[in-house]
mmCIF file of C-alpha atoms and ligand atoms in Angstrom:
data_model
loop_
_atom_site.group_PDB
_atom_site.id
_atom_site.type_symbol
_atom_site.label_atom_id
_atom_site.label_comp_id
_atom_site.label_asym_id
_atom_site.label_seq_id
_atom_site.Cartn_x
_atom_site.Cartn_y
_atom_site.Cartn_z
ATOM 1 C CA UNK A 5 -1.452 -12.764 -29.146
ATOM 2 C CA UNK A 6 0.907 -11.040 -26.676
ATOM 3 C CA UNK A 7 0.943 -10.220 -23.282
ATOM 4 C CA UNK A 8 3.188 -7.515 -21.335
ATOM 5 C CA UNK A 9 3.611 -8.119 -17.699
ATOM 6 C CA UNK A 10 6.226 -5.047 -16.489
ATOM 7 C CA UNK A 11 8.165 -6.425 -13.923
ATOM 8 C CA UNK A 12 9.137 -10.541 -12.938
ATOM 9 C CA UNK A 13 6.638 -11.931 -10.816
ATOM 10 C CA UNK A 14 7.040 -14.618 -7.976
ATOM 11 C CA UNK A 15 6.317 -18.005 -8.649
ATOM 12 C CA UNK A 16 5.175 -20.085 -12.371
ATOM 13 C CA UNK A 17 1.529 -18.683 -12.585
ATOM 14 C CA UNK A 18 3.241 -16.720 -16.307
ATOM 15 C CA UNK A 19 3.808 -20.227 -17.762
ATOM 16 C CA UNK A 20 -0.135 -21.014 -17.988
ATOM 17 C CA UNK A 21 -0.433 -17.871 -20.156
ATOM 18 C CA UNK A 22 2.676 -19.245 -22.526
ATOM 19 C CA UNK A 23 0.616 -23.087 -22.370
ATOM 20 C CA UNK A 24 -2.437 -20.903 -23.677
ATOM 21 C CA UNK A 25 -0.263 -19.980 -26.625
ATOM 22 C CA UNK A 26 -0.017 -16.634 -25.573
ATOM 23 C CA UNK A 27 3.266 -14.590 -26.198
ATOM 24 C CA UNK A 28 4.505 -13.574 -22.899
ATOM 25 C CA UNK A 29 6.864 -10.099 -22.417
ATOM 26 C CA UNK A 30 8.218 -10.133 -19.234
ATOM 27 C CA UNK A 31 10.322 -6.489 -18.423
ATOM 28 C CA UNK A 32 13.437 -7.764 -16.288
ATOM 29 C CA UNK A 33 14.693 -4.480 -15.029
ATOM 30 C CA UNK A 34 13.752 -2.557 -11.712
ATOM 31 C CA UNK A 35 12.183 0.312 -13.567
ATOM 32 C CA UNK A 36 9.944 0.473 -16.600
ATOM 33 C CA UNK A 37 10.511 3.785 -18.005
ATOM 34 C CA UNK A 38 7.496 5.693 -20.091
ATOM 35 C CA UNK A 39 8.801 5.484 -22.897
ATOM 36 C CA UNK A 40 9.512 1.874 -22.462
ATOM 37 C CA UNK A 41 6.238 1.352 -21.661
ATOM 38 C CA UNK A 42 4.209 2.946 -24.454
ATOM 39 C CA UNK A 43 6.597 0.681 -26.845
ATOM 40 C CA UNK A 44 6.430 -2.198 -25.632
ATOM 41 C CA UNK A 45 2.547 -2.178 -25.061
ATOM 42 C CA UNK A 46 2.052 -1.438 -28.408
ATOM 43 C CA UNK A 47 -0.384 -4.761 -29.881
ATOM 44 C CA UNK A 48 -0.647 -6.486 -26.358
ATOM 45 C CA UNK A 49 -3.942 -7.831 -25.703
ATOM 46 C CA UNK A 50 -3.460 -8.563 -21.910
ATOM 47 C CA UNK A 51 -1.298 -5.992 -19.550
ATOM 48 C CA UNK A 52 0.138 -6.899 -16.096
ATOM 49 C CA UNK A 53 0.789 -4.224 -14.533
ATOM 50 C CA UNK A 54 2.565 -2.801 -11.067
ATOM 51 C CA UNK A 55 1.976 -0.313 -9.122
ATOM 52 C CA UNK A 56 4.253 1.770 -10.214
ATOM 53 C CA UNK A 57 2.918 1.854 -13.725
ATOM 54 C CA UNK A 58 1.176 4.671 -14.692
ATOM 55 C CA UNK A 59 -1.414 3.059 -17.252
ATOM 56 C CA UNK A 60 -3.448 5.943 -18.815
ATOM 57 C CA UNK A 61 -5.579 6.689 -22.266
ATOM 58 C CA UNK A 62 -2.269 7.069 -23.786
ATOM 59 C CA UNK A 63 -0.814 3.745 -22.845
ATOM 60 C CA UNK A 64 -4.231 2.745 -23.858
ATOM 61 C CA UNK A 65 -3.790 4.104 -27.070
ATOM 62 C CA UNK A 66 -0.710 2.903 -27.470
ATOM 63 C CA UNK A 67 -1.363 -0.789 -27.067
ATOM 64 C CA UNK A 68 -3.977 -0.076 -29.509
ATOM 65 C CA UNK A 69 -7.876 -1.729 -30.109
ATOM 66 C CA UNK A 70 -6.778 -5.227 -29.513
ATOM 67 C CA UNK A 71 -5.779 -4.249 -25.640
ATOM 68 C CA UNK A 72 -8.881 -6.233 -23.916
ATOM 69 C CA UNK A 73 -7.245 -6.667 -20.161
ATOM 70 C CA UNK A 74 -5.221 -4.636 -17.443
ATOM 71 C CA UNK A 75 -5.071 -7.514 -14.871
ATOM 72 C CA UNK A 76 -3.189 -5.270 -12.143
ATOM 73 C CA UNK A 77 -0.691 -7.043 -9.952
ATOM 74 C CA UNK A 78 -2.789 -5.447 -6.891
ATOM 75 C CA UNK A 79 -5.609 -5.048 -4.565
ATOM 76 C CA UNK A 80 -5.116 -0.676 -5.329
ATOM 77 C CA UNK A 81 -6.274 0.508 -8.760
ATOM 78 C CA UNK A 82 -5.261 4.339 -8.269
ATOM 79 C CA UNK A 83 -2.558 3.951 -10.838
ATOM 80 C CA UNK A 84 -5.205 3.053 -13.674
ATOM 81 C CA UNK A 85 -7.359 5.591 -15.405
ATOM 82 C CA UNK A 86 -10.819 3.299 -15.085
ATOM 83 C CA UNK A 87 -12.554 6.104 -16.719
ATOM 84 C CA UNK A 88 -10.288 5.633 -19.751
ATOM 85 C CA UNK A 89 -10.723 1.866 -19.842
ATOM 86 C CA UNK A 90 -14.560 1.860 -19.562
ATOM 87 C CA UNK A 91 -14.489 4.332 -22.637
ATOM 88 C CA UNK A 92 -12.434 1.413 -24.471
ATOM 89 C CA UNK A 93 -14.492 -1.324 -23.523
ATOM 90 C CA UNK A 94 -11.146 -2.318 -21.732
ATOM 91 C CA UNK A 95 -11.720 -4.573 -18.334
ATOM 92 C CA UNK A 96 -9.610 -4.229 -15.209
ATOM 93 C CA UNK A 97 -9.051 -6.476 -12.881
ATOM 94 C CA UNK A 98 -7.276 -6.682 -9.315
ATOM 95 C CA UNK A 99 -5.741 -8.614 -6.142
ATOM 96 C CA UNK A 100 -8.171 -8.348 -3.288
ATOM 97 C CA UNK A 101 -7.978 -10.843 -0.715
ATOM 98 C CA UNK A 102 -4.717 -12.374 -0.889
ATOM 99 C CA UNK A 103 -2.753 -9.816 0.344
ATOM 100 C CA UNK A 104 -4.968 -8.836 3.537
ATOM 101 C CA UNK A 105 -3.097 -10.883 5.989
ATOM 102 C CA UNK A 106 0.086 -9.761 4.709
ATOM 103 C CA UNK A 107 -0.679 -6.348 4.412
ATOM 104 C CA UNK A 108 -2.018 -6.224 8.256
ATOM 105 C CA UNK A 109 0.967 -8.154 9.582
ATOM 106 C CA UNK A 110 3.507 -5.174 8.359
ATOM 107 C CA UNK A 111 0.984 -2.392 9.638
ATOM 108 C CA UNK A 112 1.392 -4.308 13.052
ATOM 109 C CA UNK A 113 5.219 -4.519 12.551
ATOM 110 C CA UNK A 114 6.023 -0.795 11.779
ATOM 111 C CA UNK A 115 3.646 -0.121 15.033
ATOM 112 C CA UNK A 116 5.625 -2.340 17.075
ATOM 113 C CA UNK A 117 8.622 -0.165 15.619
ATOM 114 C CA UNK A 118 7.570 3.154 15.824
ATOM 115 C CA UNK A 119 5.971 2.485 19.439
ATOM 116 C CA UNK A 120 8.902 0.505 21.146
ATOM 117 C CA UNK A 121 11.840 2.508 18.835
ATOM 118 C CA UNK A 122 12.820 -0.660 17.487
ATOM 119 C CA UNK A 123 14.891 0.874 14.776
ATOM 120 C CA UNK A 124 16.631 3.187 17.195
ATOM 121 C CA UNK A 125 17.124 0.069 19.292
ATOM 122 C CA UNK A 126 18.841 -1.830 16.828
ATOM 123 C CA UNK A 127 21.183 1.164 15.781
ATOM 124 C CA UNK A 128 21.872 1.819 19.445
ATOM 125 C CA UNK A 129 23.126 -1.530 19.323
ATOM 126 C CA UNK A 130 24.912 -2.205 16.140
ATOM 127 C CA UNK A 131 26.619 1.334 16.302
ATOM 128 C CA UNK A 132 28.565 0.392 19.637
ATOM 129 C CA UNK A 133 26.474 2.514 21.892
ATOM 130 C CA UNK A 134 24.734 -0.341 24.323
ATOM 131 C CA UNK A 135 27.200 -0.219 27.320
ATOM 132 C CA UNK A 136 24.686 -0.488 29.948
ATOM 133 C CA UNK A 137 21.225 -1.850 30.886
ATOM 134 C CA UNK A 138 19.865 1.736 31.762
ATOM 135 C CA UNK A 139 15.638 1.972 33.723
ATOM 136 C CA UNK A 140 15.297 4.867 31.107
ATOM 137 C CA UNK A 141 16.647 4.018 28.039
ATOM 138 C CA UNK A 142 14.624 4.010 24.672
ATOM 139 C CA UNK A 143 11.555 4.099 26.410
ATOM 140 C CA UNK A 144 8.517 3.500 23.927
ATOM 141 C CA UNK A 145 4.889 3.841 24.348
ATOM 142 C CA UNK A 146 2.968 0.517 25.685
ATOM 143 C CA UNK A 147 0.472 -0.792 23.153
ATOM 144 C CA UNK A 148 -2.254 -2.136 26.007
ATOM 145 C CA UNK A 149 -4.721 0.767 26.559
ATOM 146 C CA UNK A 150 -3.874 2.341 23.613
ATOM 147 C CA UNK A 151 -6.757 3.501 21.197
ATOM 148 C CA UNK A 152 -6.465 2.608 17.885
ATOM 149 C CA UNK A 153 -8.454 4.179 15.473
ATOM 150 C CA UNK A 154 -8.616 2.886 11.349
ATOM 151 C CA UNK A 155 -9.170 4.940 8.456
ATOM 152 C CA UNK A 156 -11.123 2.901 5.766
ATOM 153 C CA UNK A 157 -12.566 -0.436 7.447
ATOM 154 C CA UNK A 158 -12.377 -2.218 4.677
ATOM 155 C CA UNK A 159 -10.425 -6.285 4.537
ATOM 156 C CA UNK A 160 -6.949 -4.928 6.071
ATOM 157 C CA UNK A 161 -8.582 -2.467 8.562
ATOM 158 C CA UNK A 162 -10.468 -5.117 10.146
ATOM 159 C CA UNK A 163 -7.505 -7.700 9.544
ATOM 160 C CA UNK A 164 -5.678 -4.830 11.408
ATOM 161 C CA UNK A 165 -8.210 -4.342 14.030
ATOM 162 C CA UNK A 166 -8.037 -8.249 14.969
ATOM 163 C CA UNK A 167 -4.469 -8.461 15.738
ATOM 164 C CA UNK A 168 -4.265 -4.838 17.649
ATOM 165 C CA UNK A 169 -6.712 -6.397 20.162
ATOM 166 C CA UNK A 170 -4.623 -9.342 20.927
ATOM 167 C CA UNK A 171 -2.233 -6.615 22.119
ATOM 168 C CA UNK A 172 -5.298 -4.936 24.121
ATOM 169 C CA UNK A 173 -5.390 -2.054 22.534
ATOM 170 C CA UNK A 174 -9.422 -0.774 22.041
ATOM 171 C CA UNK A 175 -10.992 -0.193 18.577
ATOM 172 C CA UNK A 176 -12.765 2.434 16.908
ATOM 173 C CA UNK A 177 -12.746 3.361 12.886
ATOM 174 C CA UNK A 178 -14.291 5.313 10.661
ATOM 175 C CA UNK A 179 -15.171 4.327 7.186
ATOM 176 C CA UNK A 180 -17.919 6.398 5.137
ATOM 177 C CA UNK A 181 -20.554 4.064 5.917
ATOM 178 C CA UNK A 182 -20.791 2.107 9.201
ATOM 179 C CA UNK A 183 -19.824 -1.640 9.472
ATOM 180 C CA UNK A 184 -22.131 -4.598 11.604
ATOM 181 C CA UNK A 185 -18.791 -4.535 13.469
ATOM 182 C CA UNK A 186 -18.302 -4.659 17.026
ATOM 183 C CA UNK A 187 -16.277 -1.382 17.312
ATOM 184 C CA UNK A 188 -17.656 2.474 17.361
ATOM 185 C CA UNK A 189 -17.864 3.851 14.113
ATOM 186 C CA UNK A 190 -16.996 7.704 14.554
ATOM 187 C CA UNK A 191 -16.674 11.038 12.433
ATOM 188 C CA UNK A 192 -13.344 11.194 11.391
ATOM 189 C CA UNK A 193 -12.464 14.362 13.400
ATOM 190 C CA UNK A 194 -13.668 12.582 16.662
ATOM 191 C CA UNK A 195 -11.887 9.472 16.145
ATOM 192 C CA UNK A 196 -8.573 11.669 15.576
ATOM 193 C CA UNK A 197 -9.079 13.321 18.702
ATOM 194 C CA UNK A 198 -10.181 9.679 20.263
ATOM 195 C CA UNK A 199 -6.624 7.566 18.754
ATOM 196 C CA UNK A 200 -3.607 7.271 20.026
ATOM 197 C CA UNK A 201 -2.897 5.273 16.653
ATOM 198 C CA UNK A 202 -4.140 6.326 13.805
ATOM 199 C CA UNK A 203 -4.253 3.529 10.927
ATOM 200 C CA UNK A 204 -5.029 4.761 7.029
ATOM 201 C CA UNK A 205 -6.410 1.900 4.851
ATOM 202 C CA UNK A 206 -8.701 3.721 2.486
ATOM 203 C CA UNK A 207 -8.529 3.571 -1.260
ATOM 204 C CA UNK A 208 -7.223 7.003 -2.979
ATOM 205 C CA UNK A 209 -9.595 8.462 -5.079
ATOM 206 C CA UNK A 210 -9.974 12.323 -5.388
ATOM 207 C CA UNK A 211 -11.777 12.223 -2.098
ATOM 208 C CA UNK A 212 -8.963 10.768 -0.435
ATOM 209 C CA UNK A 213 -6.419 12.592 -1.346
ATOM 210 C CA UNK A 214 -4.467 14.097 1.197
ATOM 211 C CA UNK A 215 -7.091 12.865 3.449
ATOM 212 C CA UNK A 216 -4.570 13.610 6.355
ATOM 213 C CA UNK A 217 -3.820 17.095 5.793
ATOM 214 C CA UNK A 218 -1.805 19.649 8.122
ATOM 215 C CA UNK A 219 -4.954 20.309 10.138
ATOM 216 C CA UNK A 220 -6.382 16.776 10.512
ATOM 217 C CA UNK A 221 -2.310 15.563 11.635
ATOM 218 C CA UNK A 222 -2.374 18.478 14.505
ATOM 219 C CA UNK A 223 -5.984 17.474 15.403
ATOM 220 C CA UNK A 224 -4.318 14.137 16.057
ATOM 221 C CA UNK A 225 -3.960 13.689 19.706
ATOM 222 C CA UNK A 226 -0.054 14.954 20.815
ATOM 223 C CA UNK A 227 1.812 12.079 21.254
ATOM 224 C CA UNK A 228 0.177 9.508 18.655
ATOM 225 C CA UNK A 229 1.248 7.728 15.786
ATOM 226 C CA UNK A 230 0.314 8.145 12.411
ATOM 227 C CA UNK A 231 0.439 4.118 9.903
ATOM 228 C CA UNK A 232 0.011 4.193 6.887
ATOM 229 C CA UNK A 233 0.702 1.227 4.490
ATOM 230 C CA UNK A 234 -2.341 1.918 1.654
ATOM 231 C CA UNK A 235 -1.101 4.945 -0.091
ATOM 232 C CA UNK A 236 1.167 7.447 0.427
ATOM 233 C CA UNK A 237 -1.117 10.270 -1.614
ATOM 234 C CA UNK A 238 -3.612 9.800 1.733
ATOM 235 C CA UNK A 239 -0.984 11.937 3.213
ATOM 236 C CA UNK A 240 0.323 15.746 3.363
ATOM 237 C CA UNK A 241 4.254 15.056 3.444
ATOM 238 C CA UNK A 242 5.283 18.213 4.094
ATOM 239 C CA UNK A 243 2.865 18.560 6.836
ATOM 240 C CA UNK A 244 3.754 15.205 8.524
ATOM 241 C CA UNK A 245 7.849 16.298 8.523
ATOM 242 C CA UNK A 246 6.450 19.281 10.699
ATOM 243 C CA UNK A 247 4.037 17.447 12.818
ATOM 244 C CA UNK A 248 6.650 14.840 13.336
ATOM 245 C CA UNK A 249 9.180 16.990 14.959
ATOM 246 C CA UNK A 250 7.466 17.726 18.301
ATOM 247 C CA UNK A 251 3.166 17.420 18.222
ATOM 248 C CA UNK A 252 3.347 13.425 16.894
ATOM 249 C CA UNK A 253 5.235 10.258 18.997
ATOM 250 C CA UNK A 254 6.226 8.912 15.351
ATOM 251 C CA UNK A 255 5.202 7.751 12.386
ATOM 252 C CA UNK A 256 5.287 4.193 10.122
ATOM 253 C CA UNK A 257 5.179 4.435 6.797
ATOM 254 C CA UNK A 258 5.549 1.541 4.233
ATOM 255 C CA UNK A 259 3.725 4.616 1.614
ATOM 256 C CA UNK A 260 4.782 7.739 0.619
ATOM 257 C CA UNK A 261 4.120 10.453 -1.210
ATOM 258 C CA UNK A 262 6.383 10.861 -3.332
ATOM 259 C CA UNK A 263 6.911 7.555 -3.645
ATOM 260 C CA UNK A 264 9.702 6.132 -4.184
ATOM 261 C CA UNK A 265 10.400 9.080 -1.333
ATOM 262 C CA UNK A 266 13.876 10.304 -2.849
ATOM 263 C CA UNK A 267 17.098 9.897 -0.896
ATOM 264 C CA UNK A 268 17.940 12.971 0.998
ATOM 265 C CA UNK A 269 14.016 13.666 1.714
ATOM 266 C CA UNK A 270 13.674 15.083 5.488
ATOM 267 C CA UNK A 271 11.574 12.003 6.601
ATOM 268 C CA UNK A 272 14.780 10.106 6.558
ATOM 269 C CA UNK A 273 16.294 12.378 9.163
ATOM 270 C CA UNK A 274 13.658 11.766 11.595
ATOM 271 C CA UNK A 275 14.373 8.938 14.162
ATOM 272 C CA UNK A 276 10.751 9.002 14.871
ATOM 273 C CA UNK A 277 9.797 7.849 11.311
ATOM 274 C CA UNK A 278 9.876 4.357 10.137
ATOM 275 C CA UNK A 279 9.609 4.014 6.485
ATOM 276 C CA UNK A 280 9.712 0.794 4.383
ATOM 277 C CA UNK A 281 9.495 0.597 0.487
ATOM 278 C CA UNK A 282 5.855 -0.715 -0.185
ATOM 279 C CA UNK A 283 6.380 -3.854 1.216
ATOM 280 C CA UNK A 284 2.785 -4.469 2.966
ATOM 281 C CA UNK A 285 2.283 -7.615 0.432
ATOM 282 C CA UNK A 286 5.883 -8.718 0.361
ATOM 283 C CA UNK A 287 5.404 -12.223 1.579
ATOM 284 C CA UNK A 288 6.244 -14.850 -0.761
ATOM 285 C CA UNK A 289 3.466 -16.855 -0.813
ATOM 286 C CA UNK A 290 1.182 -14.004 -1.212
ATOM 287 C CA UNK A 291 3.076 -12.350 -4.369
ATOM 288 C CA UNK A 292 2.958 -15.649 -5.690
ATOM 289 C CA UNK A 293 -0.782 -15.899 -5.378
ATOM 290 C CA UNK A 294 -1.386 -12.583 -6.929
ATOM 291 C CA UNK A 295 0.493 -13.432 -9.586
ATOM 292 C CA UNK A 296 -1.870 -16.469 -9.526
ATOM 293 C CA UNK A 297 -5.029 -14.055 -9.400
ATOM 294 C CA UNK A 298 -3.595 -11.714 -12.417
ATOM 295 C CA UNK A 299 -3.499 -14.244 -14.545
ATOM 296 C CA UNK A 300 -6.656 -16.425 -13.628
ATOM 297 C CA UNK A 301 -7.956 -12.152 -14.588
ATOM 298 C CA UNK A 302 -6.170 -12.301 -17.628
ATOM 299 C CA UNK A 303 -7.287 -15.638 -19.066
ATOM 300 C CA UNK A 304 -10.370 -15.729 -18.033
ATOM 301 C CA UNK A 305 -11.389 -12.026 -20.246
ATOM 302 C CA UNK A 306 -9.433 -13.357 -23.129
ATOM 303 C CA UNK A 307 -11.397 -16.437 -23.020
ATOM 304 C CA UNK A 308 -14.856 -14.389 -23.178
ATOM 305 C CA UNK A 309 -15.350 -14.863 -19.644
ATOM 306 C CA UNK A 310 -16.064 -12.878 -16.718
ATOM 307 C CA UNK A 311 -12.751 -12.195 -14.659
ATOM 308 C CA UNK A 312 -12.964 -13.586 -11.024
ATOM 309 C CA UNK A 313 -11.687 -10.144 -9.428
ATOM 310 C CA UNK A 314 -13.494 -7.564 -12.018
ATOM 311 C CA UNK A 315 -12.924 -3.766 -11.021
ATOM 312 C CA UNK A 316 -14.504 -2.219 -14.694
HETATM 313 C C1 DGY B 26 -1.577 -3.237 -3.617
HETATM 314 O O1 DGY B 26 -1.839 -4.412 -3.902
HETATM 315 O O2 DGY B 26 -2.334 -2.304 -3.905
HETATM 316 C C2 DGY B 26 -0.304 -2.974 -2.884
HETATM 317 O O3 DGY B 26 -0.068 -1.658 -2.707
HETATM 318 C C3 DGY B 26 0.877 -3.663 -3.551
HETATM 319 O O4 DGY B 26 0.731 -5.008 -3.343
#
C-alpha cells in the first residue's frame, strides 16, 4: 500500500508509516507540479498534502478507488474539494491546534513591524543611512490604546487577542456567532470603523472570499493596519495596493492572494507592507508535530479507525 506525502516534512513522524509496512513517496523538490501530481497519486491509499496542493475530483480520480485518506499537512482545508471527497467516501483530515501558538506569535510579529517600521528600520540601518539619533525619525504608531479588532474568533484569534492585551491594546472581534468571551462582539462594519488593527483569521469558504473588499478596506479607520496571516483569498489585492498608498498606516501580510505573490507585484514596492511567505506555523517544533498529527490521521483511517482530527 502506498502513501504520497508532496513535500519533506520536519521531523521522523514518516518512518511510523514505513514500520506499518506502508510504501512511503516523499516529493523532494520545492514545487509539485500538476502533472506531477496526478502521476504520482495514481494507486496511493493515503495523501499528505500541502497547502499548496490543489487536491480536486481529478486528483481524486487519479489516485483511483483505493485513495481512503487526504491527511492535510494543515489546520486550512480550502485547498481540498470536501464535496468531492464525501462523494468518494474519501476522509479528510487536518492540523488544528498545534499551530495556534505559532500562528499568533507571527501575527504579533508582523504588527510589531508594520506599527514600529521595523523593516524600514533595519534597511535604514544596513543601507548606511543611520548617521544620527534624530526625535523624528521612523516614527511608528504605539500599540497601548490601540483597538484591535479580529476577524474570525476562532483558536488563533483568541491566541491573538491574549498577547495584544499584554501590549494594552483593547479587544473587540467579530465572528458569525458570538463567543462567552470577555470582549464585544460587533457587526463587522462597526468593528472596522471601531479598529485601529484589523486582524483576519477566518476560514475561506465562498463566504469569505474577498471578505475585505475595496469598500470594507476604506471603511477601515484612516490610519490602521490591515494582518492577515489565514488566507490571502480573504483579501481584494488590488484594492489593498490602493488603500495602502495614502487611506491605510500599513499592512502585514504572511498571505496573499496570489500566493506565492509574484516578484515584481506592486505590494513589494510599498514600504508600508510587510509580507512574509506563509510562515505563520514555521516553528520547528510545531511542523514537526503536524507532521505528527498527519500521520496519527493517516494511520488511524487505514486502520478502520476514526481519525483524531476528522474534517469529512
Ligand atoms: C495552515 O495550517 O492552514 C497554514 O496555513 C499552514 O500551516
Amino acid at each position: 500500500m502506498r502513501v504520497l506525502v508532496t513535500r519533506t516534512l520536519p521531523g521522523n513522524a514518516l518512518d511510523r508509516l514505513r514500520e506499518r509496512g506502508l510504501e512511503v513517496e516523499v516529493h523532494q523538490g520545492l514545487f509539485l507540479p500538476r502533472e506531477e501530481l496526478l502521476r504520482k497519486v495514481q494507486g496511493v491509499v493515503g495523501l499528505i498534502p500541502t497547502v499548496e496542493d490543489r487536491v480536486d475530483a481529478e486528483v481524486m480520480d487519479r489516485a483511483g478507488p483505493g485513495l481512503r485518506v487526504i491527511a492535510c499537512y494543515s489546520v486550512g482545508v480550502d485547498h481540498v474539494d470536501l464535496e468531492a471527497a464525501k462523494a468518494r467516501g474519501i476522509r479528510v483530515t487536518h492540523t488544528p491546534g498545534v499551530l495556534t501558538e505559532a500562528t499568533a506569535d507571527l501575527t504579533l510579529a508582523l504588527l510589531l513591524a508594520v506599527a514600529r517600521r521595523l523593516v524600514e528600520g533595519v534597511e535604514h540601518a544596513r543601507e548606511g543611512r543611520w548617521q544620527a539619533w534624530h526625535p523624528e525619525l521612523l516614527l511608528g504608531l504605539d500599540l497601548g490604546g490601540l483597538t484591535l479588532g479580529i476577524v474570525g474568533m476562532g483558536r488563533i484569534g483568541q491566541a491573538v487577542a491574549q498577547r495584544a492585551q499584554a501590549f494594552g491594546m483593547r479587544v473587540v472581534y467579530h465572528s458569525r456567532t458570538p463567543k462567552p468571551l470577555p470582549y464585544p462582539h460587533l457587526a463587522l462594519e462597526a468593528l472596522l470603523a471601531q479598529a485601529d488593527v484589523v486582524s483576519l483569521h477566518a476560514p475561506l469558504t465562498p463566504e469569505t472570499h474577498r471578505l475585505m473588499n475595496r469598500e470594507r478596506l476604506f471603511a477601515m479607520k484612516p490610519g490602521g493596519i490591515l494582518l492577515n496571516t489565514a488566507r490571502g483569498g480573504l483579501v481584494d489585492t488590488e484594492a489593498l495596493v490602493e488603500a495602502l498608498e495614502g487611506h491605510l498606516f500599513g499592512a502585514g501580510l504572511d498571505v496573499t492572494d496570489p500566493e506565492p505573490l509574484p516578484p515584481g507585484h506592486p505590494l513589494y514596492a510599498l514600504k508600508n507592507a510587510v509580507i512574509t511567505p506563509h510562515l505563520g506555523s514555521a516553528g520547528r517544533r510545531t511542523r514537526e508535530r503536524m507532521a505528527a498529527m498527519a500521520v496519527d490521521n493517516l494511520l488511524a483511517v487505514l486502520e478502520g479507525q476514526e481519525p483524531p482530527n476528522p474534517v469529512v
